[in-house]
Amino acid sequence: MSLFAQTRTNVIIKNEVFKVSYNETLEQPNWVEYDVRKITKVADRDGMDFYTVKGVYTSNSADYKNNVWDKGHMAPAAAFTDSYKNLKTTFSYLNCSFKVDKLNRGAWRELEAQEGGGAEEIGNIKGRVVLEVKKGHMVLPKGGND
């Protein structure tokens, strides 16, 4: 049961790392925009996990238990290792979408690496990832909001 009287389908939030249109009904981002920059890595993701954001009804860790779905970054974590704060910001559920594990750990990871390599070669790259949900899509049981 939602903590909110009515869920919203287009909550726009901008932070230091990305801009997102979030769909509380689907508990997924509609889209995420970000800039991949040439950076020097100073932060490591060891021990980090996704977290909910106060005031927005998002998916949470319970939604990902016992199924084939990974917690997948929309704006790539590796592109924001220039500070602990930036890296941690990418672990918000606002920046998380359900991804089949083989996609998240395969082609998606390769795409993120290409973005980072491109920024090294040519400078900043603007990224925009749009999540398209088709009519009749699968609906997973809700895990509840942390």
Short mmCIF file of C-alpha atoms in Angstrom, two decimals:
data_model
loop_
_atom_site.label_atom_id
_atom_site.label_comp_id
_atom_site.label_asym_id
_atom_site.label_seq_id
_atom_site.Cartn_x
_atom_site.Cartn_y
_atom_site.Cartn_z
CA MET A 1 0.00 0.00 0.00
CA SER A 2 1.40 3.37 -0.97
CA LEU A 3 2.36 5.82 1.74
CA PHE A 4 1.03 8.50 -0.59
CA ALA A 5 -2.69 9.18 -1.16
CA GLN A 6 -2.14 9.19 -4.93
CA THR A 7 0.96 8.31 -6.89
CA ARG A 8 2.29 10.66 -9.53
CA THR A 9 3.42 9.70 -13.03
CA ASN A 10 5.88 12.56 -13.67
CA VAL A 11 7.88 13.79 -10.68
CA ILE A 12 10.80 15.92 -11.96
CA ILE A 13 13.87 16.04 -9.73
CA LYS A 14 17.29 17.54 -10.49
CA ASN A 15 20.34 16.96 -8.34
CA GLU A 16 24.11 17.44 -8.83
CA VAL A 17 24.40 14.27 -10.94
CA PHE A 18 21.22 13.75 -12.95
CA LYS A 19 17.76 15.02 -13.81
CA VAL A 20 14.94 12.48 -13.63
CA SER A 21 11.28 12.17 -14.49
CA TYR A 22 10.06 9.57 -12.00
CA ASN A 23 6.85 7.54 -12.24
CA GLU A 24 5.62 6.59 -8.75
CA THR A 25 2.84 4.42 -10.20
CA LEU A 26 5.35 2.20 -12.01
CA GLU A 27 8.03 2.81 -9.36
CA GLN A 28 10.50 3.42 -12.19
CA PRO A 29 12.09 6.42 -13.89
CA ASN A 30 10.46 7.64 -17.10
CA TRP A 31 13.83 9.03 -18.14
CA VAL A 32 17.15 10.17 -16.68
CA GLU A 33 19.49 12.82 -18.13
CA TYR A 34 23.14 13.21 -17.13
CA ASP A 35 26.56 14.33 -18.38
CA VAL A 36 29.45 11.89 -18.66
CA ARG A 37 32.65 13.83 -18.08
CA LYS A 38 36.35 13.13 -18.17
CA ILE A 39 37.10 12.42 -14.49
CA THR A 40 39.69 11.04 -12.16
CA LYS A 41 38.33 8.19 -10.06
CA VAL A 42 38.61 8.85 -6.32
CA ALA A 43 35.59 6.92 -4.93
CA ASP A 44 34.76 3.21 -4.87
CA ARG A 45 31.28 1.67 -4.79
CA ASP A 46 32.18 -1.11 -2.34
CA GLY A 47 29.41 -1.46 0.24
CA MET A 48 27.05 1.01 -1.46
CA ASP A 49 23.46 0.02 -2.03
CA PHE A 50 20.44 1.80 -3.41
CA TYR A 51 18.39 4.01 -1.08
CA THR A 52 14.92 5.56 -1.16
CA VAL A 53 14.35 9.30 -1.30
CA LYS A 54 12.02 11.04 1.14
CA GLY A 55 8.89 12.40 -0.50
CA VAL A 56 8.96 10.16 -3.59
CA TYR A 57 7.35 6.71 -3.75
CA THR A 58 9.99 4.52 -5.41
CA SER A 59 10.85 0.88 -5.76
CA ASN A 60 13.03 -0.54 -2.97
CA SER A 61 15.18 -3.54 -2.13
CA ALA A 62 12.19 -5.81 -1.42
CA ASP A 63 11.00 -5.35 -5.02
CA TYR A 64 14.17 -7.01 -6.33
CA LYS A 65 14.19 -10.12 -4.13
CA ASN A 66 13.78 -13.60 -5.63
CA ASN A 67 13.38 -12.62 -9.28
CA VAL A 68 15.53 -12.19 -12.40
CA TRP A 69 15.66 -8.41 -12.14
CA ASP A 70 18.80 -6.45 -11.23
CA LYS A 71 18.87 -2.99 -9.73
CA GLY A 72 20.24 -1.19 -12.76
CA HIS A 73 21.63 2.32 -12.84
CA MET A 74 20.19 4.64 -15.46
CA ALA A 75 22.95 7.27 -15.06
CA PRO A 76 26.03 5.03 -14.75
CA ALA A 77 27.75 4.90 -11.36
CA ALA A 78 31.20 4.59 -12.96
CA ALA A 79 30.78 8.01 -14.59
CA PHE A 80 30.50 9.68 -11.18
CA THR A 81 33.38 8.23 -9.18
CA ASP A 82 35.05 11.65 -9.03
CA SER A 83 33.62 12.07 -5.51
CA TYR A 84 31.95 9.91 -2.90
CA LYS A 85 28.95 12.27 -2.88
CA ASN A 86 28.44 12.02 -6.65
CA LEU A 87 28.82 8.25 -6.62
CA LYS A 88 26.39 7.87 -3.71
CA THR A 89 23.86 10.06 -5.56
CA THR A 90 23.73 7.51 -8.39
CA PHE A 91 22.54 4.87 -5.89
CA SER A 92 19.17 6.57 -5.36
CA TYR A 93 16.17 4.49 -6.43
CA LEU A 94 15.30 7.54 -8.55
CA ASN A 95 18.18 6.39 -10.79
CA CYS A 96 17.32 2.69 -10.66
CA SER A 97 15.37 0.55 -13.09
CA PHE A 98 14.56 -3.13 -13.32
CA LYS A 99 16.98 -4.78 -15.76
CA VAL A 100 17.23 -8.44 -16.60
CA ASP A 101 20.48 -9.55 -14.97
CA LYS A 102 22.13 -10.61 -18.27
CA LEU A 103 21.40 -7.20 -19.83
CA ASN A 104 22.60 -5.24 -16.80
CA ARG A 105 25.84 -7.20 -16.47
CA GLY A 106 26.40 -7.54 -20.21
CA ALA A 107 25.46 -5.13 -23.00
CA TRP A 108 24.38 -2.35 -20.61
CA ARG A 109 27.73 -2.45 -18.81
CA GLU A 110 29.54 -2.34 -22.16
CA LEU A 111 27.50 0.70 -23.22
CA GLU A 112 28.39 2.50 -19.98
CA ALA A 113 32.09 1.74 -20.58
CA GLN A 114 31.85 3.18 -24.11
CA GLU A 115 30.31 6.38 -22.73
CA GLY A 116 33.19 6.76 -20.28
CA GLY A 117 35.77 6.08 -22.98
CA GLY A 118 34.08 8.58 -25.28
CA ALA A 119 34.26 11.29 -22.63
CA GLU A 120 37.99 10.56 -22.23
CA GLU A 121 38.49 11.09 -25.97
CA ILE A 122 36.09 13.88 -26.94
CA GLY A 123 34.91 15.54 -23.72
CA ASN A 124 31.50 15.71 -22.08
CA ILE A 125 28.77 13.45 -23.43
CA LYS A 126 25.12 14.17 -22.71
CA GLY A 127 23.19 11.03 -21.85
CA ARG A 128 19.46 10.49 -21.76
CA VAL A 129 18.00 7.08 -21.01
CA VAL A 130 14.29 6.65 -21.63
CA LEU A 131 12.39 3.73 -20.15
CA GLU A 132 9.59 2.58 -22.44
CA VAL A 133 6.86 0.52 -20.81
CA LYS A 134 4.68 -1.38 -23.25
CA LYS A 135 0.99 -1.99 -22.82
CA GLY A 136 0.39 -5.29 -21.04
CA HIS A 137 3.80 -5.16 -19.31
CA MET A 138 4.59 -7.48 -16.43
CA VAL A 139 3.72 -6.17 -12.98
CA LEU A 140 5.70 -7.62 -10.10
CA PRO A 141 4.25 -7.92 -6.61
CA LYS A 142 5.11 -4.85 -4.55
CA GLY A 143 7.71 -5.30 -1.86
CA GLY A 144 6.60 -2.26 0.12
CA ASN A 145 8.45 1.03 0.52
CA ASP A 146 11.36 1.07 3.01
#
